[in-house]
Coordinates of N, CA and C in Angstrom, one line a residue:
Chain A
E1 N 21.0 4.7 2.6 CA 19.6 5.0 3.5 C 18.9 3.7 3.7
T2 N 18.3 3.9 5.1 CA 17.8 2.8 5.6 C 16.2 2.7 5.4
G3 N 15.7 1.7 4.9 CA 14.2 1.5 4.4 C 13.4 1.4 5.8
V4 N 12.2 1.1 5.4 CA 11.2 0.8 6.5 C 11.2 -0.5 7.1
T5 N 11.6 -0.7 8.4 CA 11.5 -1.9 9.0 C 10.5 -2.2 10.0
Q6 N 10.2 -3.5 10.0 CA 9.0 -3.9 10.8 C 9.3 -5.1 11.8
S7 N 8.8 -5.1 12.9 CA 8.9 -6.4 14.0 C 7.6 -6.8 14.7
P8 N 7.3 -7.7 15.1 CA 8.0 -8.9 14.5 C 7.3 -9.3 13.0
T9 N 8.1 -10.2 12.3 CA 7.7 -10.6 11.0 C 6.5 -11.2 11.0
H10 N 6.4 -12.3 12.1 CA 5.5 -13.1 12.4 C 5.0 -13.5 13.7
L11 N 3.4 -13.4 13.9 CA 3.0 -14.0 15.4 C 1.8 -14.5 15.4
I12 N 1.7 -15.3 16.4 CA 0.4 -16.1 16.5 C -0.3 -15.5 17.9
K13 N -1.5 -15.0 18.0 CA -2.2 -15.0 19.1 C -3.4 -15.5 19.3
T14 N -4.2 -15.4 20.4 CA -5.4 -16.0 20.7 C -6.5 -15.0 20.6
R15 N -7.8 -15.3 20.4 CA -8.8 -14.3 20.5 C -8.8 -13.4 22.1
G16 N -8.9 -12.2 22.0 CA -9.2 -11.8 23.1 C -7.8 -11.1 23.8
Q17 N -6.5 -11.4 23.2 CA -5.3 -10.8 23.5 C -4.9 -9.6 23.1
Q18 N -3.9 -9.0 23.3 CA -3.2 -7.7 22.9 C -2.2 -8.3 22.1
V19 N -1.8 -7.2 20.8 CA -0.9 -7.1 20.3 C -0.1 -6.0 20.0
T20 N 1.2 -5.9 20.1 CA 1.8 -4.5 19.6 C 2.8 -4.7 18.5
L21 N 2.7 -4.2 17.4 CA 3.6 -4.1 16.1 C 4.5 -2.9 16.1
R22 N 5.7 -3.0 15.5 CA 6.5 -2.1 15.6 C 7.1 -1.6 14.4
C23 N 7.5 -0.5 13.7 CA 8.0 0.2 12.8 C 8.9 1.3 12.9
S24 N 9.9 1.2 12.1 CA 10.8 2.1 12.0 C 10.8 2.9 10.7
S25 N 10.7 4.2 10.5 CA 10.5 4.5 9.3 C 12.0 4.9 8.5
Q26 N 11.7 5.2 7.4 CA 12.8 5.5 6.3 C 13.6 6.6 6.7
S27 N 14.6 6.7 6.6 CA 15.5 7.9 7.1 C 15.1 9.1 6.3
G28 N 14.8 10.4 7.0 CA 14.4 11.3 6.5 C 12.8 11.7 6.4
H29 N 12.1 10.3 6.9 CA 10.9 10.4 6.7 C 9.9 10.8 8.2
N30 N 9.2 11.7 8.2 CA 8.3 12.0 9.5 C 7.0 11.5 9.8
T31 N 6.7 10.8 8.7 CA 5.2 10.5 8.8 C 5.1 8.9 8.6
V32 N 4.3 8.3 9.4 CA 4.2 6.8 9.4 C 2.5 6.5 9.1
S33 N 2.1 5.5 8.3 CA 0.9 5.0 8.1 C 0.8 3.6 8.6
W34 N -0.2 3.1 8.8 CA -0.5 1.7 9.0 C -1.6 1.3 8.2
Y35 N -1.4 0.1 7.6 CA -2.5 -0.5 6.8 C -2.7 -2.1 7.2
Q36 N -3.8 -2.3 6.9 CA -4.5 -3.8 7.2 C -4.6 -4.5 5.7
Q37 N -3.8 -5.7 5.5 CA -4.0 -6.5 4.2 C -4.4 -7.7 4.7
A38 N -5.7 -8.0 4.4 CA -6.4 -9.3 4.5 C -5.9 -10.1 3.3
L39 N -6.1 -11.6 3.6 CA -5.6 -12.5 2.3 C -6.4 -12.1 1.2
G40 N -5.8 -11.8 0.0 CA -6.4 -11.5 -1.1 C -7.1 -10.3 -1.5
Q41 N -6.8 -9.5 -0.7 CA -7.0 -8.2 -0.5 C -6.1 -7.1 -0.8
G42 N -6.6 -6.0 -1.3 CA -5.8 -4.8 -1.3 C -5.5 -4.1 0.4
P43 N -4.5 -3.5 0.6 CA -4.3 -2.8 1.7 C -5.4 -2.0 2.3
Q44 N -5.8 -1.7 3.3 CA -6.9 -0.8 4.1 C -6.3 0.0 4.9
F45 N -6.5 1.4 4.6 CA -6.0 2.3 5.7 C -6.2 2.2 7.2
I46 N -5.5 2.1 8.2 CA -5.9 2.4 9.4 C -5.8 3.8 10.0
F47 N -4.4 4.4 10.2 CA -4.2 5.6 10.4 C -3.0 6.0 10.2
Q48 N -2.8 7.2 10.3 CA -1.5 8.0 9.9 C -1.0 8.6 11.3
Y49 N 0.2 8.9 11.4 CA 0.8 9.6 12.3 C 1.7 10.4 11.9
Y50 N 1.8 11.7 12.2 CA 2.7 13.0 11.9 C 3.1 13.8 13.1
R51 N 4.0 14.2 13.6 CA 4.7 14.7 14.7 C 3.9 14.1 15.9
E52 N 3.9 12.9 16.0 CA 3.6 12.4 17.2 C 2.1 12.1 17.3
E53 N 1.3 12.7 16.6 CA -0.2 12.8 16.6 C -1.1 11.9 15.5
E54 N -2.2 11.6 15.8 CA -2.7 10.9 14.6 C -3.2 11.9 13.8
N55 N -3.1 11.8 12.6 CA -3.5 12.7 11.3 C -4.0 12.1 10.4
G56 N -5.2 11.3 10.8 CA -6.1 10.7 10.0 C -6.2 9.3 10.2
R57 N -7.8 8.9 9.9 CA -8.0 7.6 10.4 C -9.1 6.8 9.6
G58 N -8.8 5.6 9.2 CA -9.7 4.9 8.4 C -10.8 4.3 9.2
N59 N -11.6 3.3 8.6 CA -12.8 2.9 9.2 C -12.3 1.9 10.0
F60 N -11.6 1.9 11.0 CA -11.1 1.0 12.0 C -11.6 1.1 13.6
P61 N -12.1 0.1 14.4 CA -12.5 0.6 15.5 C -11.5 0.9 16.3
P62 N -12.0 1.5 17.9 CA -11.0 2.5 18.8 C -9.9 1.4 19.3
R63 N -10.4 0.1 19.2 CA -9.2 -0.8 19.9 C -8.1 -1.0 18.8
F64 N -7.8 -0.2 17.9 CA -6.8 -0.2 17.0 C -6.1 1.0 17.5
S65 N -5.4 1.2 18.0 CA -4.6 2.6 18.2 C -3.0 2.5 18.2
G66 N -2.4 3.7 18.1 CA -0.9 3.7 17.8 C -0.2 4.8 18.5
L67 N 0.9 5.0 18.1 CA 1.9 5.8 18.9 C 3.0 6.3 17.8
Q68 N 3.4 7.3 17.9 CA 4.8 7.6 17.2 C 5.6 8.3 18.0
F69 N 6.9 8.0 18.1 CA 7.9 8.5 19.1 C 8.7 9.7 18.3
P70 N 9.2 10.4 19.1 CA 10.3 11.6 18.4 C 11.1 10.9 17.5
N71 N 11.5 9.9 17.5 CA 12.7 9.5 16.2 C 11.6 9.1 14.9
Y72 N 10.6 9.4 15.1 CA 9.4 8.9 14.0 C 9.0 7.6 13.9
S73 N 9.8 6.8 14.6 CA 9.2 5.2 14.9 C 7.8 5.2 15.4
S74 N 7.1 3.9 15.0 CA 5.7 4.0 15.7 C 5.2 2.8 16.1
E75 N 4.1 2.5 16.6 CA 3.7 1.1 17.4 C 2.3 1.0 16.8
L76 N 1.8 0.0 16.3 CA 0.3 -0.4 16.3 C -0.2 -0.9 17.1
N77 N -1.5 -0.8 18.1 CA -1.5 -1.7 19.2 C -3.1 -2.2 18.9
V78 N -3.5 -3.6 18.8 CA -4.6 -4.0 18.7 C -5.0 -4.7 20.0
N79 N -6.3 -4.3 20.5 CA -6.5 -4.8 22.0 C -7.9 -5.7 21.5
A80 N -8.2 -6.7 22.4 CA -9.3 -7.5 22.3 C -9.3 -8.3 21.0
L81 N -8.4 -8.9 20.4 CA -8.0 -9.4 19.3 C -9.5 -10.3 18.7
E82 N -9.7 -10.2 17.6 CA -10.7 -11.1 17.1 C -10.0 -12.0 15.7
L83 N -10.9 -13.1 15.4 CA -10.2 -13.7 14.3 C -10.2 -12.9 13.1
D84 N -10.9 -12.0 12.5 CA -10.9 -11.2 11.5 C -9.5 -10.3 11.4
D85 N -9.2 -10.2 12.6 CA -8.0 -9.3 12.6 C -6.8 -10.1 11.8
S86 N -6.6 -11.3 11.5 CA -5.6 -11.9 11.2 C -5.3 -11.1 9.7
A87 N -4.3 -11.0 9.5 CA -3.8 -10.4 8.2 C -2.5 -9.7 8.3
L88 N -1.8 -9.4 7.3 CA -0.4 -8.9 7.1 C -0.7 -7.3 7.6
Y89 N 0.0 -6.5 8.2 CA 0.0 -5.3 8.9 C 1.2 -4.7 8.1
L90 N 0.9 -3.5 7.3 CA 1.9 -3.1 6.8 C 2.4 -1.5 7.1
C91 N 3.6 -1.3 7.4 CA 3.9 0.2 7.6 C 4.3 1.0 6.9
A92 N 4.1 2.1 6.4 CA 4.7 2.6 5.5 C 5.2 4.3 5.9
S93 N 6.2 4.7 5.2 CA 6.6 6.1 5.8 C 6.7 6.9 4.5
S94 N 6.5 8.1 4.7 CA 6.5 9.1 3.7 C 7.0 10.6 4.2
L95 N 7.1 11.5 3.5 CA 7.5 13.0 3.7 C 6.5 13.7 4.3
D96 N 6.8 14.7 4.8 CA 5.6 15.3 5.5 C 4.5 15.6 4.8
P97 N 3.5 15.4 5.1 CA 2.2 15.5 4.3 C 1.8 16.7 3.6
T98 N 2.5 18.0 4.4 CA 2.0 19.6 4.1 C 3.4 19.8 3.3
R99 N 4.0 19.1 3.1 CA 5.4 19.6 2.3 C 4.8 19.8 0.8
R100 N 5.2 20.9 0.2 CA 5.0 21.6 -1.2 C 5.6 20.4 -2.1
G101 N 4.9 19.8 -3.0 CA 5.3 19.0 -4.0 C 5.2 17.3 -3.8
N102 N 4.7 17.3 -2.5 CA 4.4 15.7 -2.0 C 3.4 15.0 -2.8
T103 N 3.8 13.9 -3.5 CA 2.8 13.2 -4.5 C 1.9 12.3 -3.5
G104 N 2.4 12.2 -2.2 CA 1.6 11.0 -1.5 C 2.3 9.7 -1.7
E105 N 3.6 9.6 -2.1 CA 4.2 8.4 -2.4 C 4.4 7.6 -1.1
L106 N 4.4 6.2 -0.6 CA 4.5 5.7 0.6 C 5.7 4.7 0.2
F107 N 6.5 4.6 1.3 CA 7.6 3.4 1.1 C 7.1 2.4 2.1
F108 N 7.0 1.4 2.0 CA 6.6 0.3 2.8 C 7.6 -0.6 3.2
G109 N 7.3 -1.3 4.5 CA 8.0 -2.3 5.1 C 7.5 -3.6 4.7
E110 N 8.1 -4.5 4.9 CA 7.8 -6.0 4.4 C 6.5 -6.6 5.4
G111 N 6.2 -5.8 6.3 CA 4.9 -6.3 6.9 C 5.1 -7.4 8.1
S112 N 4.1 -7.2 9.0 CA 4.1 -8.1 10.2 C 2.7 -9.1 9.9
R113 N 3.0 -10.5 9.9 CA 1.8 -11.3 9.7 C 1.4 -11.8 11.0
L114 N 0.0 -11.2 11.1 CA -0.6 -11.6 12.6 C -1.7 -12.9 12.2
T115 N -1.6 -13.9 12.9 CA -2.6 -14.6 12.9 C -3.3 -15.0 14.4
V116 N -4.7 -14.9 14.5 CA -5.5 -15.1 15.6 C -6.2 -16.1 15.4
L117 N -6.0 -17.1 16.7 CA -6.6 -18.4 16.6 C -7.8 -18.6 17.7
Chain B
G1 N -17.6 7.6 -2.4 CA -16.2 8.1 -2.1 C -15.3 7.7 -3.1
D2 N -14.0 7.9 -2.9 CA -13.0 7.4 -3.7 C -12.6 5.9 -3.9
S3 N -12.4 5.3 -5.1 CA -12.2 4.1 -5.2 C -11.4 3.8 -6.2
V4 N -10.8 2.6 -6.1 CA -10.0 1.9 -7.4 C -10.8 0.6 -7.9
T5 N -10.8 0.2 -9.0 CA -11.1 -1.0 -9.6 C -10.1 -1.6 -10.4
Q6 N -9.6 -2.7 -10.2 CA -8.7 -3.3 -11.0 C -9.5 -4.5 -11.6
M7 N -8.9 -5.1 -12.6 CA -9.3 -6.1 -13.2 C -9.1 -7.3 -12.6
E8 N -10.3 -8.5 -12.2 CA -10.1 -9.6 -11.7 C -8.9 -10.5 -12.3
G9 N -8.1 -11.1 -11.3 CA -7.1 -12.1 -11.6 C -7.6 -13.5 -11.4
P10 N -6.6 -14.5 -11.1 CA -5.3 -14.4 -11.5 C -5.0 -14.4 -13.0
V11 N -4.0 -13.7 -13.6 CA -3.7 -13.6 -15.0 C -2.4 -14.4 -15.1
T12 N -2.6 -15.4 -16.1 CA -1.4 -16.2 -16.5 C -1.0 -15.8 -18.0
L13 N 0.3 -15.6 -17.9 CA 0.8 -15.4 -19.4 C 2.2 -16.2 -19.3
S14 N 2.6 -16.6 -20.6 CA 3.7 -17.0 -21.2 C 4.9 -16.1 -21.0
E15 N 6.0 -16.4 -21.1 CA 7.2 -15.4 -21.0 C 7.2 -14.9 -22.5
E16 N 7.3 -13.6 -22.4 CA 7.4 -12.9 -23.5 C 6.3 -12.2 -23.9
A17 N 5.0 -12.5 -23.4 CA 3.9 -12.1 -23.7 C 3.7 -10.7 -23.5
F18 N 2.6 -10.1 -24.1 CA 2.3 -8.6 -23.7 C 1.3 -8.6 -22.6
L19 N 1.5 -7.7 -21.6 CA 0.6 -7.7 -20.3 C -0.1 -6.3 -20.3
T20 N -1.4 -6.4 -20.0 CA -2.4 -5.3 -19.8 C -2.9 -5.6 -18.4
I21 N -3.0 -4.6 -17.3 CA -3.9 -5.0 -16.3 C -4.8 -3.5 -16.0
N22 N -6.1 -3.8 -16.4 CA -6.9 -2.5 -16.2 C -7.0 -2.0 -15.0
C23 N -7.2 -0.7 -14.9 CA -7.2 0.1 -13.7 C -8.4 1.3 -13.7
T24 N -9.3 1.5 -13.3 CA -10.1 2.6 -13.3 C -10.2 3.2 -11.9
Y25 N -10.5 4.4 -11.8 CA -10.8 4.9 -10.4 C -11.9 6.0 -10.5
T26 N -12.4 6.3 -9.1 CA -13.1 7.4 -8.9 C -12.8 8.0 -7.9
A27 N -12.6 9.7 -8.3 CA -12.2 10.4 -7.2 C -12.5 11.9 -7.5
T28 N -12.6 12.6 -6.7 CA -12.9 14.2 -6.7 C -11.4 14.7 -7.0
G29 N -11.6 15.6 -8.2 CA -10.3 16.0 -8.5 C -9.3 15.0 -9.3
Y30 N -7.8 15.4 -9.4 CA -7.0 14.6 -10.1 C -6.0 14.3 -9.3
P31 N -6.4 13.0 -8.6 CA -5.3 12.7 -7.5 C -3.9 11.7 -7.9
S32 N -2.8 11.7 -7.5 CA -1.6 11.2 -8.1 C -2.3 9.5 -8.0
L33 N -1.7 9.0 -9.1 CA -1.9 7.6 -9.1 C -0.7 6.8 -9.1
F34 N -1.0 5.5 -8.5 CA 0.3 4.7 -8.4 C 0.1 3.0 -8.8
W35 N 1.2 2.4 -9.3 CA 1.1 1.0 -9.4 C 2.1 0.4 -8.3
Y36 N 1.8 -0.3 -7.4 CA 2.5 -1.1 -6.5 C 2.8 -2.5 -6.8
V37 N 3.8 -3.0 -6.6 CA 4.0 -4.5 -6.7 C 4.3 -5.4 -5.4
Q38 N 3.8 -6.4 -5.3 CA 4.1 -7.1 -4.2 C 4.6 -8.5 -4.5
Y39 N 6.0 -8.8 -4.3 CA 6.3 -10.1 -4.5 C 5.9 -11.2 -3.6
P40 N 6.2 -12.3 -3.7 CA 5.6 -13.4 -2.7 C 6.4 -13.3 -1.3
G41 N 5.4 -13.4 -0.3 CA 6.2 -12.9 1.2 C 6.7 -11.8 1.4
E42 N 6.3 -10.6 0.6 CA 7.0 -9.4 0.8 C 6.0 -8.2 0.9
G43 N 6.5 -7.1 1.2 CA 5.7 -5.9 1.3 C 5.5 -5.3 -0.2
L44 N 5.0 -4.0 0.1 CA 4.7 -3.8 -1.2 C 6.0 -2.4 -1.8
Q45 N 6.0 -2.4 -3.0 CA 7.1 -1.6 -3.6 C 6.6 -0.8 -4.8
L46 N 6.6 0.3 -4.8 CA 6.5 1.3 -5.7 C 6.9 0.8 -7.2
L47 N 6.1 0.6 -7.8 CA 6.6 0.5 -9.4 C 6.7 1.6 -10.2
L48 N 5.5 2.5 -10.4 CA 5.5 3.8 -11.3 C 4.3 4.5 -10.7
K49 N 4.4 5.8 -11.1 CA 3.5 6.8 -10.6 C 3.3 7.9 -11.5
A50 N 2.1 8.6 -11.4 CA 1.7 9.6 -12.3 C 0.8 10.7 -11.5
T51 N 1.1 11.8 -11.6 CA 0.9 13.0 -10.7 C -0.4 13.8 -11.6
K52 N -0.2 13.9 -12.9 CA -1.5 14.7 -13.4 C -1.9 14.0 -14.6
A53 N -2.8 14.6 -15.1 CA -3.4 13.9 -16.6 C -2.3 13.9 -17.6
D54 N -2.4 13.0 -18.4 CA -1.7 12.6 -19.6 C -0.2 12.2 -19.0
D55 N 0.1 12.2 -17.8 CA 1.6 11.9 -17.5 C 1.6 10.3 -17.6
K56 N 2.9 9.9 -18.0 CA 3.2 8.6 -18.3 C 4.3 7.8 -17.1
G57 N 4.0 7.2 -16.4 CA 5.0 6.7 -15.4 C 5.4 5.3 -16.1
S58 N 6.5 5.4 -15.9 CA 7.3 3.7 -16.4 C 8.5 3.6 -15.5
N59 N 8.8 2.3 -15.7 CA 9.8 1.5 -14.6 C 10.0 0.1 -15.1
K60 N 11.1 -0.4 -15.0 CA 11.4 -1.8 -15.3 C 10.7 -2.3 -16.5
G61 N 10.3 -1.4 -17.8 CA 9.5 -2.0 -18.9 C 8.1 -1.8 -18.7
F62 N 7.5 -1.5 -17.5 CA 6.3 -1.2 -17.3 C 6.1 0.5 -17.5
E63 N 4.5 0.3 -18.2 CA 4.2 1.8 -18.2 C 2.9 1.9 -17.9
A64 N 2.3 3.0 -17.4 CA 1.1 3.3 -17.2 C 0.6 4.9 -17.6
T65 N -0.5 5.3 -18.2 CA -0.7 6.5 -18.7 C -2.0 7.1 -17.8
Y66 N -1.9 8.2 -17.1 CA -3.0 8.8 -16.5 C -4.0 9.4 -17.4
R67 N -5.2 8.8 -17.4 CA -6.1 9.4 -18.8 C -7.5 9.6 -17.6
K68 N -7.5 11.0 -18.0 CA -8.6 11.5 -17.1 C -9.9 11.6 -17.7
E69 N -9.9 11.4 -19.0 CA -10.9 11.4 -19.8 C -11.9 9.9 -19.6
T70 N -10.9 9.2 -19.3 CA -11.6 7.3 -19.0 C -11.3 7.0 -17.7
T71 N -10.8 8.0 -16.8 CA -10.5 7.8 -15.6 C -9.7 6.6 -15.1
S72 N -8.7 6.4 -16.0 CA -8.1 4.9 -15.9 C -6.4 5.4 -15.9
F73 N -6.0 4.0 -15.5 CA -4.3 4.0 -15.5 C -4.0 2.4 -15.5
H74 N -4.2 2.5 -16.7 CA -3.8 0.8 -17.2 C -2.3 0.8 -17.2
L75 N -1.9 -0.7 -16.8 CA -0.4 -0.9 -16.5 C -0.2 -2.0 -17.9
E76 N 0.8 -1.6 -18.3 CA 1.2 -2.4 -19.6 C 2.7 -2.8 -19.6
K77 N 3.0 -4.1 -20.1 CA 4.4 -4.4 -20.6 C 4.6 -4.9 -21.6
G78 N 5.3 -4.8 -22.6 CA 5.7 -5.3 -23.8 C 5.9 -7.1 -23.7
S79 N 6.8 -7.1 -22.9 CA 7.2 -8.7 -22.8 C 7.5 -8.9 -21.4
V80 N 6.6 -10.0 -20.8 CA 6.8 -10.0 -19.5 C 8.1 -11.3 -19.1
Q81 N 8.4 -11.1 -18.0 CA 9.3 -12.3 -17.6 C 8.8 -13.1 -16.3
V82 N 9.4 -14.4 -16.3 CA 9.1 -15.1 -15.0 C 9.2 -14.4 -13.8
S83 N 10.2 -13.5 -13.7 CA 10.2 -12.6 -12.7 C 9.6 -11.8 -12.0
D84 N 8.6 -11.4 -13.3 CA 7.5 -10.1 -13.0 C 6.1 -10.8 -12.1
S85 N 6.2 -12.2 -12.0 CA 5.2 -12.8 -11.4 C 5.2 -12.2 -9.8
A86 N 3.7 -11.7 -9.8 CA 3.5 -11.2 -8.2 C 2.2 -10.7 -8.2
V87 N 1.8 -9.8 -7.5 CA 0.5 -9.3 -7.3 C 0.6 -7.6 -7.5
Y88 N 0.0 -7.5 -8.0 CA 0.1 -5.8 -8.6 C -1.1 -5.0 -8.3
F89 N -1.0 -3.6 -7.4 CA -2.1 -2.9 -6.9 C -1.9 -1.7 -7.6
C90 N -3.2 -1.3 -8.0 CA -3.3 0.3 -8.3 C -4.1 1.0 -7.2
A91 N -3.3 2.3 -7.1 CA -3.7 2.8 -6.1 C -4.0 4.7 -6.5
L92 N -4.5 5.3 -5.5 CA -4.6 6.7 -5.8 C -4.8 7.3 -4.2
V93 N -4.0 8.6 -4.1 CA -4.2 9.4 -3.0 C -5.4 10.1 -3.1
G94 N -6.3 9.7 -2.0 CA -7.6 10.2 -1.9 C -8.3 10.1 -0.5
G95 N -9.8 10.1 -0.6 CA -10.5 10.0 0.8 C -10.2 11.1 1.5
S96 N -11.0 11.2 2.5 CA -11.0 12.3 3.4 C -9.6 12.4 4.2
Q97 N -8.8 11.6 4.2 CA -7.6 11.5 5.1 C -6.3 11.7 4.1
G98 N -6.5 12.0 2.7 CA -5.5 12.0 1.9 C -4.6 10.8 2.0
N99 N -5.0 9.6 2.3 CA -4.5 8.2 2.2 C -4.5 7.6 0.9
L100 N -3.5 6.5 0.9 CA -3.6 5.6 -0.1 C -4.9 4.6 -0.5
I101 N -5.5 4.7 -1.4 CA -6.8 3.8 -1.3 C -6.2 2.9 -2.8
F102 N -6.5 1.5 -2.3 CA -5.9 0.6 -3.2 C -7.0 -0.2 -3.8
G103 N -6.8 -0.8 -5.1 CA -7.7 -2.1 -5.7 C -7.0 -3.1 -5.0
K104 N -8.0 -4.0 -5.5 CA -7.9 -5.5 -4.9 C -6.8 -6.1 -5.1
G105 N -6.1 -5.8 -6.3 CA -4.9 -6.5 -6.7 C -5.1 -7.4 -7.6
T106 N -4.0 -7.7 -8.3 CA -4.2 -8.5 -9.7 C -3.0 -9.4 -9.6
K107 N -3.3 -10.8 -9.4 CA -2.3 -11.7 -9.5 C -1.8 -12.1 -10.7
L108 N -0.5 -11.8 -11.3 CA 0.1 -12.4 -12.4 C 1.1 -13.5 -12.4
S109 N 0.9 -14.6 -13.1 CA 1.9 -15.8 -12.9 C 2.4 -15.8 -14.5
V110 N 3.7 -15.9 -14.5 CA 4.5 -16.0 -15.9 C 5.1 -17.2 -15.9
K111 N 4.6 -17.9 -16.8 CA 5.3 -19.4 -17.1 C 6.4 -19.3 -18.1
P112 N 7.3 -20.3 -17.9 CA 8.6 -20.1 -18.8 C 8.2 -20.8 -20.3

């Protein structure tokens, strides 16, 4: 069983630039969620994708956007980077959110650490 | 809104000591509850879960019981090891989006 993989693992950008982070979901999972984890904090929900559509969004501005592809992989795009966007970005996959008995368990990748200078 | 509150860290223990990390929650209804662990430089791994009141989740010697009366899900381990050094996050499924809501995390350091 292939776990959740993310790329790149580390990257450095400057203010105003744009970044794309990528995620491959765990085998058999069709739902992908993205979380932002600032240093010393718990992860914060950005959004979730299911069947290639955004299926829920946290309190993040529109410059945070995403995509999900037919193979269930996903991208997170952040435009006009700000210093406060520096964080670990975690991708998590899960089963169909409408599936009976789904307890909401997420399976996380190791994250992409973004530094904005 | 839904939220999770964890005890502040860091927590430093000697090997074989007893561990308790407190977690309380605020939520509508009875959400599934989780403990995730994050080892240095890694992503989050599910440690244990409980899906209904009075359920006890357990894994690798860690336990937590879903207490609806006290809205708590405290993590315990009878004898910690150096390899348990990590950050521990309590979480619930909640909010308007049905997403995971995390506490701020508790850093545990175990000394030999």
